[in-house]
CSV table of C-alpha atoms and ligand atoms in Angstrom, one decimal:
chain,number,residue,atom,x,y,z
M,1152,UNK,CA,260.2,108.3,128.6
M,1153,UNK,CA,261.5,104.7,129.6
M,1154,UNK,CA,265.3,104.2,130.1
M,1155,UNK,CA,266.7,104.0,126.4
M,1156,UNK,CA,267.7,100.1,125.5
M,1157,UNK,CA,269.7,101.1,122.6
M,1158,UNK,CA,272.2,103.0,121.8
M,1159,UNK,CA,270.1,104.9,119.1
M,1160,UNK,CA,267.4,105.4,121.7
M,1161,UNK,CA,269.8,106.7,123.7
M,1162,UNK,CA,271.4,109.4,121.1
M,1163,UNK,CA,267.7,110.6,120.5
M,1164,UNK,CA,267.3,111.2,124.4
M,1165,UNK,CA,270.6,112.9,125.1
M,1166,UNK,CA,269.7,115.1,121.8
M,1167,UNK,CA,266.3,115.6,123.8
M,1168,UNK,CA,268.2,116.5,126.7
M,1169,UNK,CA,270.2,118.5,125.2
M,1170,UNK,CA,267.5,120.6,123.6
M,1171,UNK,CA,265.7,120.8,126.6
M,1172,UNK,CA,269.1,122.2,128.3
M,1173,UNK,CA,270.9,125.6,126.7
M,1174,UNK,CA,271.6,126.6,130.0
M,1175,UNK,CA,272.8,125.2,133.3
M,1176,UNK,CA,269.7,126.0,135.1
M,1177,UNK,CA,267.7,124.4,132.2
M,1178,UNK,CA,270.0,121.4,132.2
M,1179,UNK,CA,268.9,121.1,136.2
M,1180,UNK,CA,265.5,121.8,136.3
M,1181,UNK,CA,265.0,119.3,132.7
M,1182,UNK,CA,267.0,116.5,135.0
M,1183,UNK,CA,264.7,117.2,138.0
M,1184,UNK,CA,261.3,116.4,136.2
M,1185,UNK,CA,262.8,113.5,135.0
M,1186,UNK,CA,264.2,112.3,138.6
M,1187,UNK,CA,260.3,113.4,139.4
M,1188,UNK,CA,258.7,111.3,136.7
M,1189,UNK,CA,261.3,108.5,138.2
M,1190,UNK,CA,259.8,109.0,141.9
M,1191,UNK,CA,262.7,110.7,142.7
M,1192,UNK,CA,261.4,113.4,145.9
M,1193,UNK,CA,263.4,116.9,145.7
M,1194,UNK,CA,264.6,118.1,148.7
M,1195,UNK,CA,265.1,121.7,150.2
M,1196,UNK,CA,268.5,122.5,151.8
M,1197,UNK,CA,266.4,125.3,153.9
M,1198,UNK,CA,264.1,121.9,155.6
M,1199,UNK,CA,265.3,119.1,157.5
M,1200,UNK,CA,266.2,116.1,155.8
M,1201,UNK,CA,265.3,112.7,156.2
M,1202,UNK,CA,266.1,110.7,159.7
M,1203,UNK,CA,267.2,107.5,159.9
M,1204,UNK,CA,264.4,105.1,159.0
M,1205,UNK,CA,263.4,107.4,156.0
M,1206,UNK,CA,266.8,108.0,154.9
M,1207,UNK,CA,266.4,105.0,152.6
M,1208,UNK,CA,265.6,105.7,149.1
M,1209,UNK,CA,266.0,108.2,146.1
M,1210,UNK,CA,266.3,112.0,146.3
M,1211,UNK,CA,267.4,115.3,144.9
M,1212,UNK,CA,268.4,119.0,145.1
M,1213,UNK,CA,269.4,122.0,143.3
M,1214,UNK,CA,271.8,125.2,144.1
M,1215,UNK,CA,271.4,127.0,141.5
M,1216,UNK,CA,273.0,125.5,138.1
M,1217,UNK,CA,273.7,122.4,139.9
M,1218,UNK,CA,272.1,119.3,140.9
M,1219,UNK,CA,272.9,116.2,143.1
M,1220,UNK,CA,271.0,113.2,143.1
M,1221,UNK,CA,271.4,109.7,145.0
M,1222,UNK,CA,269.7,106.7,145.8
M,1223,UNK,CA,270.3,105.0,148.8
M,1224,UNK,CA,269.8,101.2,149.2
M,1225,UNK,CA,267.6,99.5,151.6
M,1226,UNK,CA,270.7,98.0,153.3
M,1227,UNK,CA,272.3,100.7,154.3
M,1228,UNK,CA,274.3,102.1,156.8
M,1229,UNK,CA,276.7,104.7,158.5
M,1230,UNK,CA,279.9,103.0,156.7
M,1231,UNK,CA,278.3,102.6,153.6
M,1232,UNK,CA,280.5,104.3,150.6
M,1233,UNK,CA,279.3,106.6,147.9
M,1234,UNK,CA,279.3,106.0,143.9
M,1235,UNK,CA,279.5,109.4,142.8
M,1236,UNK,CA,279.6,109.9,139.1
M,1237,UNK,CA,280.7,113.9,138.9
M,1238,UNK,CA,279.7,115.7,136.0
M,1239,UNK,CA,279.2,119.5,134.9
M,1240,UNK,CA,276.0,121.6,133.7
M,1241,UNK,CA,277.6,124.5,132.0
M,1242,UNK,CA,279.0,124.8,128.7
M,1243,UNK,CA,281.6,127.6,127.2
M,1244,UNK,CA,279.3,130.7,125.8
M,1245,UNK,CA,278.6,134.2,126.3
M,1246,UNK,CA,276.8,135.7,128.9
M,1247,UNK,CA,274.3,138.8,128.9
M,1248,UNK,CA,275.9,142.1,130.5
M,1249,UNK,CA,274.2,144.9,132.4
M,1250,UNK,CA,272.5,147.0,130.2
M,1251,UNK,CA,272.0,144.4,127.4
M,1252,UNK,CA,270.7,146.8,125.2
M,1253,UNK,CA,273.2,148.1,122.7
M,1254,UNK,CA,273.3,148.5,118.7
M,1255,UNK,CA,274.5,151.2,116.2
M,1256,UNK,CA,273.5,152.0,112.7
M,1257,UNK,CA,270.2,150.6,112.8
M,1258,UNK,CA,271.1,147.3,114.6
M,1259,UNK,CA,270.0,146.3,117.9
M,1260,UNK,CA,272.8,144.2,119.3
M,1261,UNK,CA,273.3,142.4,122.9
M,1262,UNK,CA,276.4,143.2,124.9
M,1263,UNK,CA,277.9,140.1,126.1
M,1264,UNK,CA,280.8,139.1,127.9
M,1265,UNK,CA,282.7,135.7,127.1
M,1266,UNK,CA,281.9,132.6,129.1
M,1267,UNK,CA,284.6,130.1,129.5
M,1268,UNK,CA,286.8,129.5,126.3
M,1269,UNK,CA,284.1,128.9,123.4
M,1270,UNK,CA,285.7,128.7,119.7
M,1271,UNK,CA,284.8,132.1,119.0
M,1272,UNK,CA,284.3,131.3,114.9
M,1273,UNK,CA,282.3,128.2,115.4
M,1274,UNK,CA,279.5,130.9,116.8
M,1275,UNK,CA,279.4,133.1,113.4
M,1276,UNK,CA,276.5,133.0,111.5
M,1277,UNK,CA,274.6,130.8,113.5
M,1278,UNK,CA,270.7,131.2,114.7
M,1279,UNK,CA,271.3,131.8,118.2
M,1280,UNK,CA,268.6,131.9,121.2
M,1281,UNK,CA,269.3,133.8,125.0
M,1282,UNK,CA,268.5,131.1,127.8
M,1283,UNK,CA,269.1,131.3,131.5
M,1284,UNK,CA,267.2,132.2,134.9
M,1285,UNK,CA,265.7,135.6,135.6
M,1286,UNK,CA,265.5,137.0,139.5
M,1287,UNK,CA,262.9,139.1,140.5
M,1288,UNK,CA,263.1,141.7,143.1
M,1289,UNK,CA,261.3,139.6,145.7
M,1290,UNK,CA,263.9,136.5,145.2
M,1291,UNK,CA,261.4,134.5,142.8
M,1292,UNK,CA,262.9,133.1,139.9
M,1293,UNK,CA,261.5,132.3,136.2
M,1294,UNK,CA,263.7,130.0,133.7
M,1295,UNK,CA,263.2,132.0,130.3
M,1296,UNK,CA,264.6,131.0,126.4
M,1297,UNK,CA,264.0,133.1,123.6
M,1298,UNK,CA,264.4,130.7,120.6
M,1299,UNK,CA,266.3,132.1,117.6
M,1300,UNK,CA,266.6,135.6,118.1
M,1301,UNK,CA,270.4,136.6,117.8
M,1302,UNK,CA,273.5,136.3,115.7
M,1303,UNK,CA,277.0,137.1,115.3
M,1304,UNK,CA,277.1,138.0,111.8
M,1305,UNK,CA,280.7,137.2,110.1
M,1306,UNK,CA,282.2,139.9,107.8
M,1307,UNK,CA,281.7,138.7,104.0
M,1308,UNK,CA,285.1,137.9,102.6
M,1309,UNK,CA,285.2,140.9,99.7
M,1310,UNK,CA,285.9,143.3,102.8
M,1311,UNK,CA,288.7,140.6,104.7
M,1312,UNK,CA,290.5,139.2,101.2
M,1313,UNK,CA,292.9,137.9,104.1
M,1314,UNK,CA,290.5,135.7,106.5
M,1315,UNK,CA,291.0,132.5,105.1
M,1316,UNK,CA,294.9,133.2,106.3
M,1317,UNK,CA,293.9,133.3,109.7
M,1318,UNK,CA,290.3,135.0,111.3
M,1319,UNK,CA,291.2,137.0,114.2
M,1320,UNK,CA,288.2,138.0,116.3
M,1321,UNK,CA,288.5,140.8,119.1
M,1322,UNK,CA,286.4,139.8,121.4
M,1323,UNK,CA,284.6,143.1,122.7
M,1324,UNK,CA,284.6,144.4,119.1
M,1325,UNK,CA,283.4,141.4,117.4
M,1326,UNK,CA,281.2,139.8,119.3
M,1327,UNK,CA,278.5,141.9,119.6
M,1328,UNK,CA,275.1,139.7,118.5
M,1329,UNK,CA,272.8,141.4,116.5
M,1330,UNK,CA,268.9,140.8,117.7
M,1331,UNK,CA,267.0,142.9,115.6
M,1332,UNK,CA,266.7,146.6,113.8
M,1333,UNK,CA,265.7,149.5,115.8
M,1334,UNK,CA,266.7,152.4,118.1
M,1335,UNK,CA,268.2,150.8,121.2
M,1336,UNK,CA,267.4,153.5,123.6
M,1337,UNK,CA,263.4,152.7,122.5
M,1338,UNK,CA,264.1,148.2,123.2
M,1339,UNK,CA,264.6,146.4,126.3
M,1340,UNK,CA,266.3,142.8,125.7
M,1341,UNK,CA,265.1,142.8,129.1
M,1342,UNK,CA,261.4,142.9,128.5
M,1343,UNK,CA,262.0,140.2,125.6
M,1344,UNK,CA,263.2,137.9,128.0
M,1345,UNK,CA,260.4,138.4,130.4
M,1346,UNK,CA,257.8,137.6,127.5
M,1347,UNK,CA,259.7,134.3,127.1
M,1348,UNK,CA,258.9,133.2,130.5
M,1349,UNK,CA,256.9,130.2,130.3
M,1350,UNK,CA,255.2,129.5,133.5
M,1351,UNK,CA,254.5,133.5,134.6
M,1352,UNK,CA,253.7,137.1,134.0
M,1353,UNK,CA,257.0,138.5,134.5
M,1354,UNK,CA,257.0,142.7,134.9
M,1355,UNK,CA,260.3,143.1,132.9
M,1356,UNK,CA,260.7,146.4,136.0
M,1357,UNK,CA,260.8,144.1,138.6
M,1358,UNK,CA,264.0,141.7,137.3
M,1359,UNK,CA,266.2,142.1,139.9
M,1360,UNK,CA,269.2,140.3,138.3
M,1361,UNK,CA,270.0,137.5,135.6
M,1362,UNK,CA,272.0,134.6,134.4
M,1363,UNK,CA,271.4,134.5,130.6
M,1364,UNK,CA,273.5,132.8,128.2
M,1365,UNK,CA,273.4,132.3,125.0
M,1366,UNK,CA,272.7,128.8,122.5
M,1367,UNK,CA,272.5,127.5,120.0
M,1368,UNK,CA,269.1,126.3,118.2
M,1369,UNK,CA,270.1,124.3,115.5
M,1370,UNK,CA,268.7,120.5,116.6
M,1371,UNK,CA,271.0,117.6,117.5
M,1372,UNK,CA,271.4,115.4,114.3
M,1373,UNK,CA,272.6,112.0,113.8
M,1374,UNK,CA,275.0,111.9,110.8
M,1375,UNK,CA,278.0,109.6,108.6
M,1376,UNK,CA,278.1,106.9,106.3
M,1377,UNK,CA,276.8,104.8,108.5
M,1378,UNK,CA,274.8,107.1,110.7
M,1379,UNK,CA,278.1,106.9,112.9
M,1380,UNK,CA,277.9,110.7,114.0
M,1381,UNK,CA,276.2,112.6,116.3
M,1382,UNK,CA,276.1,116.3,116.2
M,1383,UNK,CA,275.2,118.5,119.0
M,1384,UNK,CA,275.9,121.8,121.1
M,1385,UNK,CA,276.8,121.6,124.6
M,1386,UNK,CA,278.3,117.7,124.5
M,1387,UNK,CA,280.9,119.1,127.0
M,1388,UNK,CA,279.2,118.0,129.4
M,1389,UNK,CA,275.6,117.0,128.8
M,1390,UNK,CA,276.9,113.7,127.2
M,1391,UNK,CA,278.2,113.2,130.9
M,1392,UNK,CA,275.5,114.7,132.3
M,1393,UNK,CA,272.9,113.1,130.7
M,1394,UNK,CA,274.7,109.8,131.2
M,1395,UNK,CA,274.3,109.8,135.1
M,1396,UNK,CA,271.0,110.9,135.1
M,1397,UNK,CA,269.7,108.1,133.1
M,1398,UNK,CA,272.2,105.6,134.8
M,1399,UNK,CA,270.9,106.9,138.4
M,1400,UNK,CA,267.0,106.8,136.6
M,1401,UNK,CA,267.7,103.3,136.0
M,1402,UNK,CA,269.9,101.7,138.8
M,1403,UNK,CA,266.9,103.3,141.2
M,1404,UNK,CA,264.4,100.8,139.5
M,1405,UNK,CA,266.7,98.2,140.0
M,1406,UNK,CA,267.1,95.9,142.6
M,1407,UNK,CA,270.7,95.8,144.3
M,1408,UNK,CA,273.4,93.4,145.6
M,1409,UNK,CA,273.5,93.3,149.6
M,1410,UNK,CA,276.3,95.9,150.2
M,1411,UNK,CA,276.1,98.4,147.3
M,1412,UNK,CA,277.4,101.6,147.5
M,1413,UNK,CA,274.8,104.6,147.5
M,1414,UNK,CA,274.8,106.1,144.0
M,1415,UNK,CA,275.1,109.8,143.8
M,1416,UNK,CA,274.9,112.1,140.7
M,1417,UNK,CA,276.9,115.0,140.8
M,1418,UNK,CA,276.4,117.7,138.5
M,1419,UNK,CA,278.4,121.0,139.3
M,1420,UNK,CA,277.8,124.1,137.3
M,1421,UNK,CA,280.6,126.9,136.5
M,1422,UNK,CA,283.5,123.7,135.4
M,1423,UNK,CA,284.3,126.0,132.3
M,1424,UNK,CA,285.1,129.1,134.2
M,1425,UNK,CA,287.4,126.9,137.1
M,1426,UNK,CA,284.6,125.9,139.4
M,1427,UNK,CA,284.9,128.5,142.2
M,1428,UNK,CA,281.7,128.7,143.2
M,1429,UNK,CA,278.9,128.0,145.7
M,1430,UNK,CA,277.7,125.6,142.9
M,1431,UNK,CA,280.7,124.4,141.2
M,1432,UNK,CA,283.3,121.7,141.9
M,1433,UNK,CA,285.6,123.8,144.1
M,1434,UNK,CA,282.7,124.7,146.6
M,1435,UNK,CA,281.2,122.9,148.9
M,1436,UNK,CA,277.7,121.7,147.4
M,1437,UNK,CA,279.0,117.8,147.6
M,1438,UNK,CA,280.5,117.5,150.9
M,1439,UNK,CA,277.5,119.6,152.1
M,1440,UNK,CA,274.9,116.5,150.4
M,1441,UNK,CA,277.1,113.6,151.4
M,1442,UNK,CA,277.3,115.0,155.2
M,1443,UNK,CA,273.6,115.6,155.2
M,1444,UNK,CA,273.0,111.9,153.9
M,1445,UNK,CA,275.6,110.3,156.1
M,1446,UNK,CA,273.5,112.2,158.9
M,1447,UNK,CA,270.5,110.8,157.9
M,1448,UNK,CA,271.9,107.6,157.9
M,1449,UNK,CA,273.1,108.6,162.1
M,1450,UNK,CA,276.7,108.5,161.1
M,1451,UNK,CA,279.2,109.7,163.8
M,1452,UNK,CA,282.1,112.0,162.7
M,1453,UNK,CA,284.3,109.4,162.4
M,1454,UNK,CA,282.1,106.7,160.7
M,1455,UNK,CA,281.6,109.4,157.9
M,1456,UNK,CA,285.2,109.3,157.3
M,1457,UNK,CA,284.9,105.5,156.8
M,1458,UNK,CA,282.1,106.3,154.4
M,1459,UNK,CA,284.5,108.5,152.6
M,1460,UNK,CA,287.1,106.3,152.6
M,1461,UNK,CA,285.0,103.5,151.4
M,1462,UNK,CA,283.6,105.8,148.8
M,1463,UNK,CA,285.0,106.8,144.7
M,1464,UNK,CA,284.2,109.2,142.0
M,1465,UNK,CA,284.2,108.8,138.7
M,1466,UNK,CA,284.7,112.2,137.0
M,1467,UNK,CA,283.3,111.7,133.5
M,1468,UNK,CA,283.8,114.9,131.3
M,1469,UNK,CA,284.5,115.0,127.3
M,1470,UNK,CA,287.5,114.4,126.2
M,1471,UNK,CA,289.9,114.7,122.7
M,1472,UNK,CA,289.6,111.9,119.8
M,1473,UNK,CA,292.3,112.2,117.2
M,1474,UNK,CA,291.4,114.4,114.6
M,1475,UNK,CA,292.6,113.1,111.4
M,1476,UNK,CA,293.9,116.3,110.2
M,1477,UNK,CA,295.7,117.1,112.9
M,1478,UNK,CA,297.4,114.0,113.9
M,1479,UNK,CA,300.5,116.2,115.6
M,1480,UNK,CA,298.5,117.3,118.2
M,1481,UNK,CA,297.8,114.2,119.5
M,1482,UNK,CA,300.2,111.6,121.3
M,1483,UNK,CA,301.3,108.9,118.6
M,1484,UNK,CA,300.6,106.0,121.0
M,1485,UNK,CA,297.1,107.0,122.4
M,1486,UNK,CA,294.9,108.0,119.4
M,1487,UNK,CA,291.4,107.2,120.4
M,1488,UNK,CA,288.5,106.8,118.3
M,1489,UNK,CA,284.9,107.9,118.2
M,1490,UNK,CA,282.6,105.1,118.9
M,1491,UNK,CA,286.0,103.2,120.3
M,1492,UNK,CA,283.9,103.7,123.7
M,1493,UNK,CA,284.6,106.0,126.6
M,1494,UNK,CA,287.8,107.2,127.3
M,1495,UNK,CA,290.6,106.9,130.4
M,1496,UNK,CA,291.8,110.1,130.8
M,1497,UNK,CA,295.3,110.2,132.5
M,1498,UNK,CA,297.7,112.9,133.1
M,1499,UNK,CA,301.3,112.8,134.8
M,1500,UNK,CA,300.8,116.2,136.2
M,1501,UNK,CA,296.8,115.2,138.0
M,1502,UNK,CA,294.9,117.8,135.8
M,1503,UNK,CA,293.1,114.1,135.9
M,1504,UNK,CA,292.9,112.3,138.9
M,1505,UNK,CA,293.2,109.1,137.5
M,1506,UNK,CA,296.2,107.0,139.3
M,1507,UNK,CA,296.6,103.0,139.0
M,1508,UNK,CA,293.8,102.2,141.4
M,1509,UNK,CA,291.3,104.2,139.3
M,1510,UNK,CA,292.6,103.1,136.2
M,1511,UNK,CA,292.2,99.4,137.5
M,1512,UNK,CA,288.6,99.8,138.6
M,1513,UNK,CA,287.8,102.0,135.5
M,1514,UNK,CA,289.1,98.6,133.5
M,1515,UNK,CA,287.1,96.1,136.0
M,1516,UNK,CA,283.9,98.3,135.1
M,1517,UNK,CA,284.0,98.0,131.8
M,1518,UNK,CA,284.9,94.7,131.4
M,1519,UNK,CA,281.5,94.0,133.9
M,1520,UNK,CA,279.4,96.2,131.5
M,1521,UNK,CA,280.6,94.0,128.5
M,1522,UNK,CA,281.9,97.6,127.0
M,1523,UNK,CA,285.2,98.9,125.8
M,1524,UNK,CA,286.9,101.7,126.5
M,1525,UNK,CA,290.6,103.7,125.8
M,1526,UNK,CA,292.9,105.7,127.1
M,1527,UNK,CA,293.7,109.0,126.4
M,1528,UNK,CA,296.9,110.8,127.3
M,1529,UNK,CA,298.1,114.2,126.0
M,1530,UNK,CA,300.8,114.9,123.8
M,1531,UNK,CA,303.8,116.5,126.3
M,1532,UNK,CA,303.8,119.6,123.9
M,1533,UNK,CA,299.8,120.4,124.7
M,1534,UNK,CA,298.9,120.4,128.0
M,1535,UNK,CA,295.3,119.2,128.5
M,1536,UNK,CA,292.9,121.1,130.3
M,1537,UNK,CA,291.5,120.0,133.4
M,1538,UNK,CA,288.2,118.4,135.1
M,1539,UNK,CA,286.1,118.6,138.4
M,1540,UNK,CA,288.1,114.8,138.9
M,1541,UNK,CA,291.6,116.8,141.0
M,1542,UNK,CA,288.8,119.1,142.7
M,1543,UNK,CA,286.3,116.6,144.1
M,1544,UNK,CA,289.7,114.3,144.8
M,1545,UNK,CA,291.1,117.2,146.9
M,1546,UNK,CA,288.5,118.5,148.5
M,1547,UNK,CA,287.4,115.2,149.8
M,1548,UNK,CA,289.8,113.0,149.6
M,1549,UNK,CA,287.7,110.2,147.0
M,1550,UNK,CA,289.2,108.0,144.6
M,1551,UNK,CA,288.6,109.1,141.9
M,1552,UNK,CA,288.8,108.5,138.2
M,1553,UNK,CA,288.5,111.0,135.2
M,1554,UNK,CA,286.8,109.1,132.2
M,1555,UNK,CA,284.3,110.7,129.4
M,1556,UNK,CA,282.7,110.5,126.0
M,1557,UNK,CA,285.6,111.3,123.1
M,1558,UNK,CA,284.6,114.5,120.7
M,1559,UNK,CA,286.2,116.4,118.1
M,1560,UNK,CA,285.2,120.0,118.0
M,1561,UNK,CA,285.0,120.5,121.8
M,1562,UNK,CA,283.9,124.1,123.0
M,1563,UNK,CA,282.4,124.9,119.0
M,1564,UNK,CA,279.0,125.6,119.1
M,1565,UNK,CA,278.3,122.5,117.4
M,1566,UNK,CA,280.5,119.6,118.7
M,1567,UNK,CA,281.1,116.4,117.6
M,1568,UNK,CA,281.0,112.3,119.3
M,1569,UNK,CA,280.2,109.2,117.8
M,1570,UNK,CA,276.7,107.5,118.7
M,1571,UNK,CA,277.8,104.4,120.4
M,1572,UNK,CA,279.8,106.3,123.3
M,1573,UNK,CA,277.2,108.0,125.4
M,1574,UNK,CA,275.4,104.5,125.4
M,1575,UNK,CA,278.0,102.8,126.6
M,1576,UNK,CA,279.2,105.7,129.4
M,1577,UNK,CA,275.5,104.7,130.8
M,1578,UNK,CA,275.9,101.0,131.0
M,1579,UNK,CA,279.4,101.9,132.7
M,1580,UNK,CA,278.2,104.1,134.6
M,1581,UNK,CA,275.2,101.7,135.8
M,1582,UNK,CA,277.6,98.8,136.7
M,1583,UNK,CA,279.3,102.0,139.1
M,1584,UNK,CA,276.1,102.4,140.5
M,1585,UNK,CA,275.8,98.9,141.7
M,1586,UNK,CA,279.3,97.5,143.0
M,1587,UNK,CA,281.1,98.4,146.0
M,1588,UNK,CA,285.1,99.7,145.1
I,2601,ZN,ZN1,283.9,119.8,130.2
């Protein structure tokens, strides 16, 4: 579809997006055919790259759950700094075990482990699908979703009189889906998933491993007085996601001022589970990108540092709005909004890597995108948790500034922003595409 103009064109496309993405490989390969439909060409980190004269222009690739995207300008050069907006694919969940199969009493149930640091309650009682990437023996791979298929059942109050005191969830003993009613040593969750497969005959015998987590089905809905709401799984971190993917769509068919910067999307997978990985923000799937484009661009050693010098990150990633019944948790000062646009996220102790300079240009963005935004800064008793921002900042040495869309109900199943915000974290995020810091 064209670039969304407004932002309720925009809230139906993320919820799109969303849809289209229960699982970090999903999120990728849904962002690649868009970046195709854009003219975007995908690139193969086992094949050369691009020299020189045909470094100019707008590409792709994928490691796994993660994707990196950039367009460079016509003008430029060895020097030339990078816009990177960093983001993340995955989302907290539950992931399927070796032998998935389980159940007792007549149930068939999934063994699962826990992914990240999901509200475990916001999961109960909720029609839930399996999603992920299946690997065959021979190294092939098939993206596979099941649609609603499991559930974790909550026990009905006449046999806890004491849950609505406090609902304690163990999570090996409770969380244990239920997918159906059966004998589990006659099913094969396996061969389930390799019905699901969309684009093959999959022989469920030759699965060589898997990455399959599980989502929720319910669709995105717009909600409020006012139609101010916007419900949705997964808005930590599509929202970001989704925002740099469109931005990057849309600055590529846009002509640019002599001397911008070449725009990069970053989108790491495994943020929720601390980014230690070939494809998250601790590993080295950026630098390995920006010194293949700097080479195609015939930088020398030292003119790549320039480059990186020259070059910022803006580390978008959801962040907390004040929740109204829960005011205490929040710092009394800095109590933003939904819909009060995207946040500043700063922290004395850099689990954001905002600092003055960041904070400056973050303001200096906005201000050129005609949007407004506002900062967010924990209360001292609850430390925040953290974003790819100190990663990418460390490993690379990038300014870099942590920003993203506010929510309520982060890591539930179903979470919560207002329907302005991811609008206007695109139109910031397309002015950063554009000017040189
Ligand atoms: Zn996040």
């Amino acid at each position: 579809m064209p670039t969304p103009s407004t932002a309720a064109e925009h809230i139906q496309d993320l919820g799109a997006y969303v849809s289209a993405s229960p699982s970090s490989f999903h999120a990728v390969h849904e962002a690649a055919r868009r970046l195709d439909t854009a003219g975007f060409t995908g690139l193969d980190e086992l094949q050369p790259w691009p020299e020189p004269a045909a470094a100019a222009g707008k590409f792709y690739v994928i490691r796994d759950g993660a994707l990196i995207a950039w367009v460079v300008p016509a003008g430029a050069g060895p020097t030339t700094g990078f816009n990177i907006l960093g983001a993340h694919t995955d989302s907290p969940s539950f992931k399927l075990k070796p032998k998935p199969t389980t159940g007792k009493f007549g149930w068939l149930q999934a063994g699962v482990e826990v992914y990240g640091g999901p509200l475990l309650n916001s999961w109960l009682d909720r029609e839930l699908q399996l999603a992920g990437r299946l690997v065959m023996r021979d190294g092939t791979q098939h993206l596979t979703a099941t649609g609603p298929l499991l559930r974790f059942p909550q026990l009905a109050i006449h046999l806890d009189r004491a849950v609505n005191e406090g609902l304690a969830l163990d999570k090996q003993q409770h969380m244990n889906p239920v997918f159906g009613l059966g004998d589990p040593a006659g099913e094969d969750l396996l061969g389930l998933l390799a019905d699901r497969v969309a684009d093959a005959e999959v022989d469920p015998a030759q699965i060589g491993g898997y990455d399959v987590v599980i989502a929720d089905t319910q669709a995105p809905a717009v909600f409020g007085a006012r139609g101010e709401f916007f419900a949705s799984g997964r808005l930590d971190n599509l929202s970001a996601t989704h925002a740099g993917l469109t931005a990057l769509v849309a600055h590529a068919g846009t002509p640019v001022p002599d001397g911008a910067p070449i725009a990069v999307l970053a989108a790491f997978d495994h943020e929720e589970v601390g980014s230690a990985s070939r494809s998250g923000a601790c590993g080295p799937i950026l630098e390995d990108v920006l010194v293949r484009i700097s080479d195609g661009l015939g930088a020398s050693a030292s003119q790549r540092r320039q480059a990186f010098a020259a070059s910022f990150c803006v580390s978008a990633d959801a962040g907390h709005a004040v929740h109204p019944n829960y005011p205490e948790r929040h710092d009394p000062a800095n109590r933003p909004v939904l819909n009060g646009g995207p946040l500043l996220k700063i922290n004395a102790n850099q689990r954001y890597a905002t600092d003055a300079a960041g904070a400056a240009l973050w303001a200096r963005l906005c201000t050129d995108a005609g949007i407004p935004y506002q900062e967010f800064v924990s209360n001292n008793v609850m430390p925040c948790g953290s974003t790819i921002g100190p990663l990418t900042a460390t490993r690379l040495g990038i300014r870099t500034v942590d920003v993203g869309v506010a929510l309520l109900s982060m890591h539930s199943a179903r979470e919560l922003c207002g329907v302005e915000d991811p609008h206007r974290l695109t139109a910031v995020t397309r002015t950063f595409f554009r000017t040189a810091a």
